[in-house]
Coordinates of C-alpha atoms and ligand atoms in Angstrom, one line a residue:
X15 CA 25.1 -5.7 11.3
X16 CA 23.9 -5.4 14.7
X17 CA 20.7 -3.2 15.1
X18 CA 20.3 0.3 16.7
X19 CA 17.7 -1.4 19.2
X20 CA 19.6 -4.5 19.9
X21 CA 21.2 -5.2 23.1
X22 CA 22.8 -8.3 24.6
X23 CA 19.7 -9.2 26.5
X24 CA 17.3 -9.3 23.5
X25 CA 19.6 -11.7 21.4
X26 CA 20.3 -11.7 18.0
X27 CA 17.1 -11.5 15.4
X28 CA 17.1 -14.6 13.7
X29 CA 18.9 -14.0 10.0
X30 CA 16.0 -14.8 8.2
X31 CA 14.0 -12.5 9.7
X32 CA 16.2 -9.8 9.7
X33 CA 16.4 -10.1 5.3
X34 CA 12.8 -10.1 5.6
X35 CA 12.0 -7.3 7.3
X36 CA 15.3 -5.2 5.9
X37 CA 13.9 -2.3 3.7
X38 CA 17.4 -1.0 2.7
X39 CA 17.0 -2.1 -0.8
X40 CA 14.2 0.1 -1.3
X41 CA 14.5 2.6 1.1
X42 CA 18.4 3.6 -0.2
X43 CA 16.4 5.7 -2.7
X44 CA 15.1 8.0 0.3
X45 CA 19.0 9.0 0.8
X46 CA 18.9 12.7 0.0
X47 CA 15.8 13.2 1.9
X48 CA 16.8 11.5 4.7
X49 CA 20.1 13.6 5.1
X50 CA 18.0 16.8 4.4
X51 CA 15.6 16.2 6.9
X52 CA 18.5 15.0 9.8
X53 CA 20.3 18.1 8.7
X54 CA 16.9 20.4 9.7
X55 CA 16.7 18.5 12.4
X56 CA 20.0 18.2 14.3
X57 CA 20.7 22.4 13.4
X58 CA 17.1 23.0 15.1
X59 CA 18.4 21.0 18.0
X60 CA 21.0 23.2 18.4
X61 CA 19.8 26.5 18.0
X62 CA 17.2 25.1 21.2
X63 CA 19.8 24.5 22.9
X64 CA 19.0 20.7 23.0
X65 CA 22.6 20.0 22.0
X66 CA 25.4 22.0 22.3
X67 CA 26.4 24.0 19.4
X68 CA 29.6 22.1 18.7
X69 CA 27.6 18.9 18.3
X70 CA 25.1 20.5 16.2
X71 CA 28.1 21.9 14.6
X72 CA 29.6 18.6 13.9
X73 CA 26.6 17.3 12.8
X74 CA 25.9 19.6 10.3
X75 CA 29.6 18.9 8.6
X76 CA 29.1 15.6 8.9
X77 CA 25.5 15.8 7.2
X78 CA 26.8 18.0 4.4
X79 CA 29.6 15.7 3.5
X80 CA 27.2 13.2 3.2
X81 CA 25.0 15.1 1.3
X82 CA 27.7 15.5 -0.9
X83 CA 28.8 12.1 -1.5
X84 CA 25.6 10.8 -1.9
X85 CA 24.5 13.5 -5.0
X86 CA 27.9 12.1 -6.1
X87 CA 27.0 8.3 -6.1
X88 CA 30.0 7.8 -3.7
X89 CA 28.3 6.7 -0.5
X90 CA 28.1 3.1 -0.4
X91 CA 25.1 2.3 1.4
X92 CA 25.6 -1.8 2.6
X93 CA 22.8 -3.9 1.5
X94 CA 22.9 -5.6 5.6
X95 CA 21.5 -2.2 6.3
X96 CA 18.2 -2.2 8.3
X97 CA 16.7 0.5 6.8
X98 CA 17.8 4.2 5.4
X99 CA 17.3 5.8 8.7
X100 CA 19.4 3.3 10.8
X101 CA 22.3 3.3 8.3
X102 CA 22.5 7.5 8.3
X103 CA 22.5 7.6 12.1
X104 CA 25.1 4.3 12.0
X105 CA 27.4 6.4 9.1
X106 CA 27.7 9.4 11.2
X107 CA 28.2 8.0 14.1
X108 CA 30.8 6.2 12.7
X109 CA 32.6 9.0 11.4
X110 CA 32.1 11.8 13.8
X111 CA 31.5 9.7 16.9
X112 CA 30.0 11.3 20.4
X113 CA 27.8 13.7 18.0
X114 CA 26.6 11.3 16.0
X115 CA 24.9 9.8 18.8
X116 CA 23.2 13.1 19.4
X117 CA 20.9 12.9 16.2
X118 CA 18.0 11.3 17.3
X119 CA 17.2 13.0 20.1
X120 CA 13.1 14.4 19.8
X121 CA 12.8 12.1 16.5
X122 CA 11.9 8.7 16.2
X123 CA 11.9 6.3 12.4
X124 CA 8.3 6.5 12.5
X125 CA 8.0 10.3 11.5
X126 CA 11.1 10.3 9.7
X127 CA 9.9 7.7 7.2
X128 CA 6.9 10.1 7.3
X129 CA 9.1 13.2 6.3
X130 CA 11.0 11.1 3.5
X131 CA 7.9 10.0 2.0
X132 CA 6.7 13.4 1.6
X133 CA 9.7 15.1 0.2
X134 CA 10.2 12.4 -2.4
X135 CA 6.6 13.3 -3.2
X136 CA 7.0 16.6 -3.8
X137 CA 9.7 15.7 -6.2
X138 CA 8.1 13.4 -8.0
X139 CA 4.8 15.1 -8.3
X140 CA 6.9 18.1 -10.0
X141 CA 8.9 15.7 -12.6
X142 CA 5.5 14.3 -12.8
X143 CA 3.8 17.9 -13.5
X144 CA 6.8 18.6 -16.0
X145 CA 6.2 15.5 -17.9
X146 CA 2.5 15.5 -17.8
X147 CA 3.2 19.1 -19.3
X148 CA 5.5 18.0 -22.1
X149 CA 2.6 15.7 -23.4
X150 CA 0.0 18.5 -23.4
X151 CA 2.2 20.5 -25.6
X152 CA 2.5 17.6 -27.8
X153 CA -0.5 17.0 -28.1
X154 CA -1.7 20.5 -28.6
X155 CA 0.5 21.0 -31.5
X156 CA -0.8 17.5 -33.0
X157 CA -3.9 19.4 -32.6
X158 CA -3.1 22.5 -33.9
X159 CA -1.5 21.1 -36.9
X160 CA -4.6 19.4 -37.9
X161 CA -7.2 21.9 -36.2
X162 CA -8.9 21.3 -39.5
X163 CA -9.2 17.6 -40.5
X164 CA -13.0 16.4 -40.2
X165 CA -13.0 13.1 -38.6
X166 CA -16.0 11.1 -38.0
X167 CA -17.0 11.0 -34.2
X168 CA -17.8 8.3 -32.1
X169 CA -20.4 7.0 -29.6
X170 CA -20.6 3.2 -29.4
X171 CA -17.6 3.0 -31.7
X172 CA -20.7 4.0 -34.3
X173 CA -19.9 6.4 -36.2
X174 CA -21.9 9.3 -35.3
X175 CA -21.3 13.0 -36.1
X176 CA -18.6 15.1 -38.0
X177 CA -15.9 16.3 -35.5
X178 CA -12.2 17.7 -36.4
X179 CA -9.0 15.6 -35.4
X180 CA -7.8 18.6 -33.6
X181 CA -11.1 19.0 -31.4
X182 CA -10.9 14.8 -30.9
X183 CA -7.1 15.9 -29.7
X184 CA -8.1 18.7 -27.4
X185 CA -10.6 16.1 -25.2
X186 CA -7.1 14.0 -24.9
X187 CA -5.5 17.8 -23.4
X188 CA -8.2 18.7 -21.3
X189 CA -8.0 15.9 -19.5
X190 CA -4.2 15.9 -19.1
X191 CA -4.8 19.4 -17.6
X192 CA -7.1 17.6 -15.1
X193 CA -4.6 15.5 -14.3
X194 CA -2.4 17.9 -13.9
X195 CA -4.6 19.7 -11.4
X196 CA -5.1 16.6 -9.5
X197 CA -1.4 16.3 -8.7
X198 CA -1.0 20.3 -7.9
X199 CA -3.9 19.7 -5.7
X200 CA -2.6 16.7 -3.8
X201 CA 1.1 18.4 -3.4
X202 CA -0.9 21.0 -1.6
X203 CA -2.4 18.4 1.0
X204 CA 0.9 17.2 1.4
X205 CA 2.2 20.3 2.2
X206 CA 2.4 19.6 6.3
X207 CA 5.7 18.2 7.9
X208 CA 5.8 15.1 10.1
X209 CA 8.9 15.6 11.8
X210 CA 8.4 16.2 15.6
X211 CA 5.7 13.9 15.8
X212 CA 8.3 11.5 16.8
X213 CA 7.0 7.7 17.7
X214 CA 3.5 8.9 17.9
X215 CA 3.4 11.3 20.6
X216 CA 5.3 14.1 20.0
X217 CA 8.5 14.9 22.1
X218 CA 8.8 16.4 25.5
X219 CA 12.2 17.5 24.1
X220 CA 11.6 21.8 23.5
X221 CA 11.7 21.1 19.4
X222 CA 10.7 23.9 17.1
X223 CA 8.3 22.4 14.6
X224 CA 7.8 25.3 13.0
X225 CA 11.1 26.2 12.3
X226 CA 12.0 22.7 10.9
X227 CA 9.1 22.5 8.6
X228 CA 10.2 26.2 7.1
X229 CA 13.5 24.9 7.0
X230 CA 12.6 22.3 4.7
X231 CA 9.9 24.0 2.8
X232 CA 6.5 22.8 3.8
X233 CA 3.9 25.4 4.9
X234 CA 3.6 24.2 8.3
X235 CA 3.7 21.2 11.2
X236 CA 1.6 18.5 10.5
X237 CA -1.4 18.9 12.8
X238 CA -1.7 16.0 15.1
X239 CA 1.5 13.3 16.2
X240 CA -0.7 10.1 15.7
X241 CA -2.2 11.0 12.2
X242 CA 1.6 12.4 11.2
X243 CA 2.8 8.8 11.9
X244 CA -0.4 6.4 10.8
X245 CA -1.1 8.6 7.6
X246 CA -0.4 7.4 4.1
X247 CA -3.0 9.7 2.7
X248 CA -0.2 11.7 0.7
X249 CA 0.9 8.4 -1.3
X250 CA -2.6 7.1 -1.8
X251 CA -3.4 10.4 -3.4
X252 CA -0.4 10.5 -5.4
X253 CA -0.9 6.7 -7.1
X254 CA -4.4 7.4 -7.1
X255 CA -3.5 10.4 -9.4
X256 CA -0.8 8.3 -11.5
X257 CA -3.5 5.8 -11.9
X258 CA -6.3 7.9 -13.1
X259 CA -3.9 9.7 -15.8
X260 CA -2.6 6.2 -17.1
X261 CA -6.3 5.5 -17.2
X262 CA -6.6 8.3 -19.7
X263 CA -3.4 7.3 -21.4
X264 CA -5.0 4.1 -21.9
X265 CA -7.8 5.1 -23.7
X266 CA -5.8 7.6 -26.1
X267 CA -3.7 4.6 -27.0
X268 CA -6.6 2.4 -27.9
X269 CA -7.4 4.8 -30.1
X270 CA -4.3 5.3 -31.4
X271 CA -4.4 1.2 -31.9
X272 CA -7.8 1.1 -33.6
X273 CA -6.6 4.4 -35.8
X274 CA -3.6 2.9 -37.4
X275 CA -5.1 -0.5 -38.3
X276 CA -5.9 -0.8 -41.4
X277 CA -10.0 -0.9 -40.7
X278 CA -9.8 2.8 -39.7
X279 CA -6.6 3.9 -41.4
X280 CA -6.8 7.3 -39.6
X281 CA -3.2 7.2 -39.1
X282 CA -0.1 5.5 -39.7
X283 CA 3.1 5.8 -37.3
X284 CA 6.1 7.0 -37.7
X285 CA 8.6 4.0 -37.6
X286 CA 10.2 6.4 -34.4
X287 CA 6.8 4.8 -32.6
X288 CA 6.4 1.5 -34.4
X289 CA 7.7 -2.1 -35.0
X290 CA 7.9 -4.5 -37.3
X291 CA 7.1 -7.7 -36.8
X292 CA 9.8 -10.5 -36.8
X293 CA 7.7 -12.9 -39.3
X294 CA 5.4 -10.7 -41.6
X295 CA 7.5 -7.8 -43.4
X296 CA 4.8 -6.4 -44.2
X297 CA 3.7 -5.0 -41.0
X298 CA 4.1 -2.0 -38.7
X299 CA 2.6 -2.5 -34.4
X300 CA 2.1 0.2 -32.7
X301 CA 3.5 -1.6 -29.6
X302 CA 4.0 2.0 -27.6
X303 CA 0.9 2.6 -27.8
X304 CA -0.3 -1.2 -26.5
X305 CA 2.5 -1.1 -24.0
X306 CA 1.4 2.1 -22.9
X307 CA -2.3 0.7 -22.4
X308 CA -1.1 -2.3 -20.8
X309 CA 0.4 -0.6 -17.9
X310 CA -2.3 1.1 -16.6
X311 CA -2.8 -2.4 -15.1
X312 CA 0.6 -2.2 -13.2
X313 CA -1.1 1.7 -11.9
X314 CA -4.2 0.6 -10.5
X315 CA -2.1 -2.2 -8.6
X316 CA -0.3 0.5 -7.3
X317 CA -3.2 2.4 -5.8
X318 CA -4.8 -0.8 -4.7
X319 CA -1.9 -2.0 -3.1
X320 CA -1.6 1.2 -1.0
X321 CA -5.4 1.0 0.0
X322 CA -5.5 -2.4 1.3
X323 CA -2.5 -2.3 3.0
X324 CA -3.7 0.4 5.1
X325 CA -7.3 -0.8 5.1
X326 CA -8.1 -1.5 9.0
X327 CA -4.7 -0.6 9.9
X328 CA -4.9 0.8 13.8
X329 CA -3.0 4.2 14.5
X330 CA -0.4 5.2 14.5
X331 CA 2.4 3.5 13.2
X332 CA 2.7 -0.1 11.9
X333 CA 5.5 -2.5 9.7
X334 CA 3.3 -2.6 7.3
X335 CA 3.2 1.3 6.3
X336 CA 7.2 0.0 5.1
X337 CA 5.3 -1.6 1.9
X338 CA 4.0 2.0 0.5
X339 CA 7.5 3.0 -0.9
X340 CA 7.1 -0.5 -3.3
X341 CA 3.4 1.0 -4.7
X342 CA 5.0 4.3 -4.2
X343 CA 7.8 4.1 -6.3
X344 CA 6.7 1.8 -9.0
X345 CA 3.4 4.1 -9.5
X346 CA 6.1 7.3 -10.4
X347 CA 8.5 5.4 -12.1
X348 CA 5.7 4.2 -14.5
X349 CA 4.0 6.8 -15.0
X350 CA 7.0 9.5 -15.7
X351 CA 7.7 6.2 -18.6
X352 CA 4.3 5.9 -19.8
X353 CA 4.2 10.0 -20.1
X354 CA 7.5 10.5 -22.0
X355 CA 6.6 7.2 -24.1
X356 CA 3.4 9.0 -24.8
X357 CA 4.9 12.0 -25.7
X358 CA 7.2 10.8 -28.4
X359 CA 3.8 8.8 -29.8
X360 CA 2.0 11.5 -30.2
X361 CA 4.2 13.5 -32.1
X362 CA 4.6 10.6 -34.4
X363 CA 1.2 10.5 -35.9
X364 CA 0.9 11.0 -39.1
X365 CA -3.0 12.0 -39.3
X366 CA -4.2 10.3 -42.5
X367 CA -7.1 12.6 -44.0
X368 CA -8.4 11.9 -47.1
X369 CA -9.5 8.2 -44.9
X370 CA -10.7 10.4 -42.3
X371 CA -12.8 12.1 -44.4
X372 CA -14.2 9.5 -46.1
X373 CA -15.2 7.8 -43.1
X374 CA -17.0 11.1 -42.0
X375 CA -18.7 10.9 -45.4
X376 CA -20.2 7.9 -45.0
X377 CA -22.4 7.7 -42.1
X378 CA -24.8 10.2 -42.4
X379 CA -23.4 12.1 -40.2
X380 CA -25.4 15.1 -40.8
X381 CA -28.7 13.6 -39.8
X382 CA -29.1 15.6 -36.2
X383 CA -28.2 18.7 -38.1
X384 CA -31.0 18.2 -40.3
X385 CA -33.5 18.1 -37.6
X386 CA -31.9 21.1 -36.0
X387 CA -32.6 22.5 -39.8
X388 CA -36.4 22.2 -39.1
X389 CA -36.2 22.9 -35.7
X390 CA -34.8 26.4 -36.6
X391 CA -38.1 26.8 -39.0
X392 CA -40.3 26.1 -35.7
X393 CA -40.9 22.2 -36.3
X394 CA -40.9 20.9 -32.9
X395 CA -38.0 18.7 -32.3
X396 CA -39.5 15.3 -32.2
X397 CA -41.1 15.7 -35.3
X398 CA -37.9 17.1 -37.1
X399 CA -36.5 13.6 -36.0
X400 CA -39.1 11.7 -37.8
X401 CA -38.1 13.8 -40.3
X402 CA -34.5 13.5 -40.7
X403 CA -34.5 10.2 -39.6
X404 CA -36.9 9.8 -42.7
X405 CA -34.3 11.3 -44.9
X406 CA -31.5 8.7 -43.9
X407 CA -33.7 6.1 -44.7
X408 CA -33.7 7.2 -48.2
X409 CA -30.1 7.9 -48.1
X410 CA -29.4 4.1 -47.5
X411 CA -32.2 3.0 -49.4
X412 CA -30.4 5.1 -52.3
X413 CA -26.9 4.4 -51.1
X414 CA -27.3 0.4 -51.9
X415 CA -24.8 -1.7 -50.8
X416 CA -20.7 -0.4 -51.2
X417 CA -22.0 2.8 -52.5
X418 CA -21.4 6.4 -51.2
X419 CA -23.4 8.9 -52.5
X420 CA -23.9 12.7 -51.9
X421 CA -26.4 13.7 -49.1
X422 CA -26.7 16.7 -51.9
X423 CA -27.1 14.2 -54.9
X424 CA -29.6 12.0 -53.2
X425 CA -31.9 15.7 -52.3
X426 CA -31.2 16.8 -55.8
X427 CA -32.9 13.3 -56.8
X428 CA -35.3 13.5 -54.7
X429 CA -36.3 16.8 -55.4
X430 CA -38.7 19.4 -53.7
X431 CA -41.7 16.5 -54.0
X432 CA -40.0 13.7 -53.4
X433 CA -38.8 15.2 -50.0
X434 CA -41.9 16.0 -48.6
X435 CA -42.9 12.7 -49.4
X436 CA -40.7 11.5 -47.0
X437 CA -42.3 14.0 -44.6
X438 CA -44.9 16.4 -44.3
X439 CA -41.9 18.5 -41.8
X440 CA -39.8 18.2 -45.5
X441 CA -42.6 20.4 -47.5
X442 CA -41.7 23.6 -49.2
X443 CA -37.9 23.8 -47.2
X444 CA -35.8 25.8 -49.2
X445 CA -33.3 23.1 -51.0
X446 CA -30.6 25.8 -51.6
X447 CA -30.3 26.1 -47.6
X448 CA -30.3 22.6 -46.9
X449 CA -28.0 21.4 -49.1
X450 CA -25.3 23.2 -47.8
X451 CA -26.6 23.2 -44.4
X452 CA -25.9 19.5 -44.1
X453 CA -22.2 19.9 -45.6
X454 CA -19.6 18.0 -43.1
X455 CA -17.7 21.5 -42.8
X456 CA -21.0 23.5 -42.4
X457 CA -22.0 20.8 -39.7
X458 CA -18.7 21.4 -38.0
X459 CA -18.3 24.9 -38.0
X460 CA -21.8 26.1 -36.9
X461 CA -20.1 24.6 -33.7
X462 CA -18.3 27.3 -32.3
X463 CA -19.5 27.4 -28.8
X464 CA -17.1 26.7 -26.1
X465 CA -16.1 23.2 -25.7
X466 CA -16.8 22.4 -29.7
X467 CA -15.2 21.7 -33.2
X468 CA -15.7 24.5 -35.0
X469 CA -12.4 26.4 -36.2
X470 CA -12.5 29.5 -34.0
X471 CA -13.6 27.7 -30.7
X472 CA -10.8 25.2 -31.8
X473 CA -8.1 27.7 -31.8
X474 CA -9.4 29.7 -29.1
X475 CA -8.9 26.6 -26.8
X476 CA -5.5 25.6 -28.0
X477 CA -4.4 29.2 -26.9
X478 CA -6.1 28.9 -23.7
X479 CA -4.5 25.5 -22.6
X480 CA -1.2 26.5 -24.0
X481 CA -1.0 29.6 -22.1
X482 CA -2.1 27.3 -19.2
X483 CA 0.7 25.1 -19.8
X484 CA 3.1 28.4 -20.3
X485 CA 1.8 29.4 -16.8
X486 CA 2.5 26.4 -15.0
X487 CA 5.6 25.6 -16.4
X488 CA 6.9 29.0 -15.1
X489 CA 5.5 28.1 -11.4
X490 CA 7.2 26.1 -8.7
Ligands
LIG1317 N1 11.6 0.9 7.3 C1 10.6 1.5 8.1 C2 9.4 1.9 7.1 O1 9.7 2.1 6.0 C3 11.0 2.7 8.8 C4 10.2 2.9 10.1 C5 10.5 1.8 11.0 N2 9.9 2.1 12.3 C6 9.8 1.2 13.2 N3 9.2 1.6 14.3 N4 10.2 0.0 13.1 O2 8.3 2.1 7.5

């Protein structure tokens, strides 16, 4: 297909070349936002009076039919194509002729690949915001459905104080609301149109900017012709946010891993979010979940793709800005995936209590809430350490090997003495306090400030995030 800049005095390009540098197979995908954008364009070039109004005319039937055909799936676009640009221009042409060859006056590829970038941004950053949504509310009703459920929690993968499964849930939505914010916050960055910035100076053509921009519903005119060209910012932004939420995704699904094994037992999938294995009957994967985990590689390669293509890149526009749409792409289509897989695996827990519970009994879990006992009865906090730290010493001296006892039990053995033997900090506190003091569900639900596990902060949060998630559902 000869090119839109060939003439008989350049020559041919040499075949090889030309498949090498085509970009059709990827670009194709920019199709409605390439029509959208020439339709903008060529009716702003009318109503300046920079082609007559029949042309403009033409062109705008000739861009709506297109339009048409191509939400249908019926324009063909051939793979010998240069790129997405070239073959619009060439298809109307084609068809309408004389106006056709009116269309790129004042625009140039460079800030129309620009404009097609950042409308197919915008899209994808809202299915992205839908789907990022969807797995919030999930979550939050795993959470709220289990606000309850003591689960030991973790530092060092040690077990180390009593938490709920519905708190451990809400740090998995908070974050997803961050994300969320992160891609609302990078739309609005984005929010400037390219077109008019033409090769990389601008057009001596009388263009309306302005209008253009309105017309296709940004905010304004990108500021500057070279930047509007050169500037990839909008992309690296966009994988940088895909790749920070699959980073949390990652996480929750190693926990989701390490849960359903049988060491932790905390829960067992659904088979909706499980597999067998072709060899041992006996067992159920949580491939999702590990799938899910694994391509948070494929994100970050993405985002690092995008930065050190542009890294040391002069202004304004070079070939190698074509590469974005690849990291582009890939970092949306994975993402939306890795969100809706998601989705469905968290609503296929099946949150295994009485193991979670057990675990929490185990590992003295209480021990900083005894010191805070004694701190609350003026022993400085250091010492009330010493103290409690004195107290689960004779716990696991007591405890023995395989054996679980009481925190109660073991004080009730000990006895008023025997306690402040352990520590002068111990002498004379009243046992009928601390007993039920250091109870799992006493530990938790002393914890009702903002941000912790106890019932009434728990539910207080769940409403706050899903009104959140109400309220931006029902935006733009
Ligand atoms: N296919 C090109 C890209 O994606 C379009 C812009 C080409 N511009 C140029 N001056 N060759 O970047």
């Amino acid at each position: 297909m000869k090119k839109i800049w060939e003439t008989k005095v350049t020559g041919a390009l040499d075949p090889g070349l030309d498949a090498f540098m085509s970009s059709i197979g990827i670009d194709a995908r920019l199709l409605p936002q390439d029509l959208a954008g020439s339709r903008a364009h060529a009716a702003m070039l009318g109503r300046q009076g920079i082609i007559t109004k029949e042309t403009a005319a033409a062109l705008e039937t000739g861009l709506c039919a297109l339009i048409e055909e191509a939400r249908a799936g019926s324009l063909v676009v051939p793979p010998e194509a240069e790129d997405v640009h070239s073959f619009v221009e060439a298809e109307l042409s084609s068809r309408l002729g004389d106006p056709g060859l009116s269309l790129h006056a004042g625009r140039s590829r460079n800030d129309q690949v620009a404009l097609d970038m950042r409308l197919w941004l915008a899209e994808a950053s809202r299915g992205l915001r839908k789907a990022l949504l969807d797995a919030l509310c999930a979550v939050l009703a795993m959470a709220e459905a289990n606000k309850d459920l003591i689960l030991p929690g973790y530092t060092h993968l040690q077990r180390a104080q009593a938490i709920t499964f519905g708190h451990h849930l809400l740090a998995w939505a908070v974050a997803l609301e961050r994300d969320h914010g992160r891609f609302v916050d990078a739309a609005a960055r984005a929010d400037e149109c390219p077109l008019g910035a033409c090769a990389l100076a601008g057009s001596g053509l009388p263009l309306d900017r302005e209008a253009v921009a309105a017309a296709l519903g940004f905010s304004r005119p990108s500021r500057n012709s070279i930047d509007a060209v050169a500037d990839r910012d909008a992309c690296v932004e966009f994988a940088s946010g895909c790749a920070i939420l699959l980073m949390h995704l990652s996480r929750y699904c190693e926990e989701v891993t390490l849960w359903a094994s049988a060491e932790f037992g905390f829960v067992k999938l659904s088979p909706k979010a499980s597999t067998g294995s072709s060899v041992m009957p006996q067992k159920r994967n949580p491939d999702p979940a590990e799938l899910i985990r694994g391509k948070a590689g494929r994100a970050y390669g993405d985002l690092v793709n995008l930065l050190v293509m542009q890294k040391g890149l002069p202004l304004a526009y070079d070939r190698d800005l074509q590469e974005d749409k690849h990291a582009v792409f890939d970092a949306a289509d994975n993402a939306r995936a890795c969100l809706e897989a998601f989705t469905v695996l968290v609503s296929a827990l099946e949150p295994q209590a009485g193991r979670m519970r057990a675990a929490a009994e185990e590992g003295c879990l209480w021990a900083a809430d005894a010191a805070e006992f004694l701190v609350l009865r003026n022993t400085p906090f250091r010492t009330a350490y010493a103290a409690a730290k004195a107290l689960v010493e004779a716990y696991t001296g007591v405890r023995g090997y395989g054996r679980c006892p009481s925190i109660a039990g073991v004080i009730a053995g000990l006895g008023q003495a025997g306690l402040a033997a352990l520590h002068p900090a111990w002498a004379n506190v009243p046992l009928a306090e601390l007993v039920p003091w250091l109870s799992l569900d006493a530990c938790v639900q002393r914890r009702q400030g903002i941000g912790s596990p106890g019932s009434a902060a728990t539910a207080g949060e769940i409403a706050r995030l899903k009104a959140f998630a109400a309220a931006q559902a029902a935006g733009p």
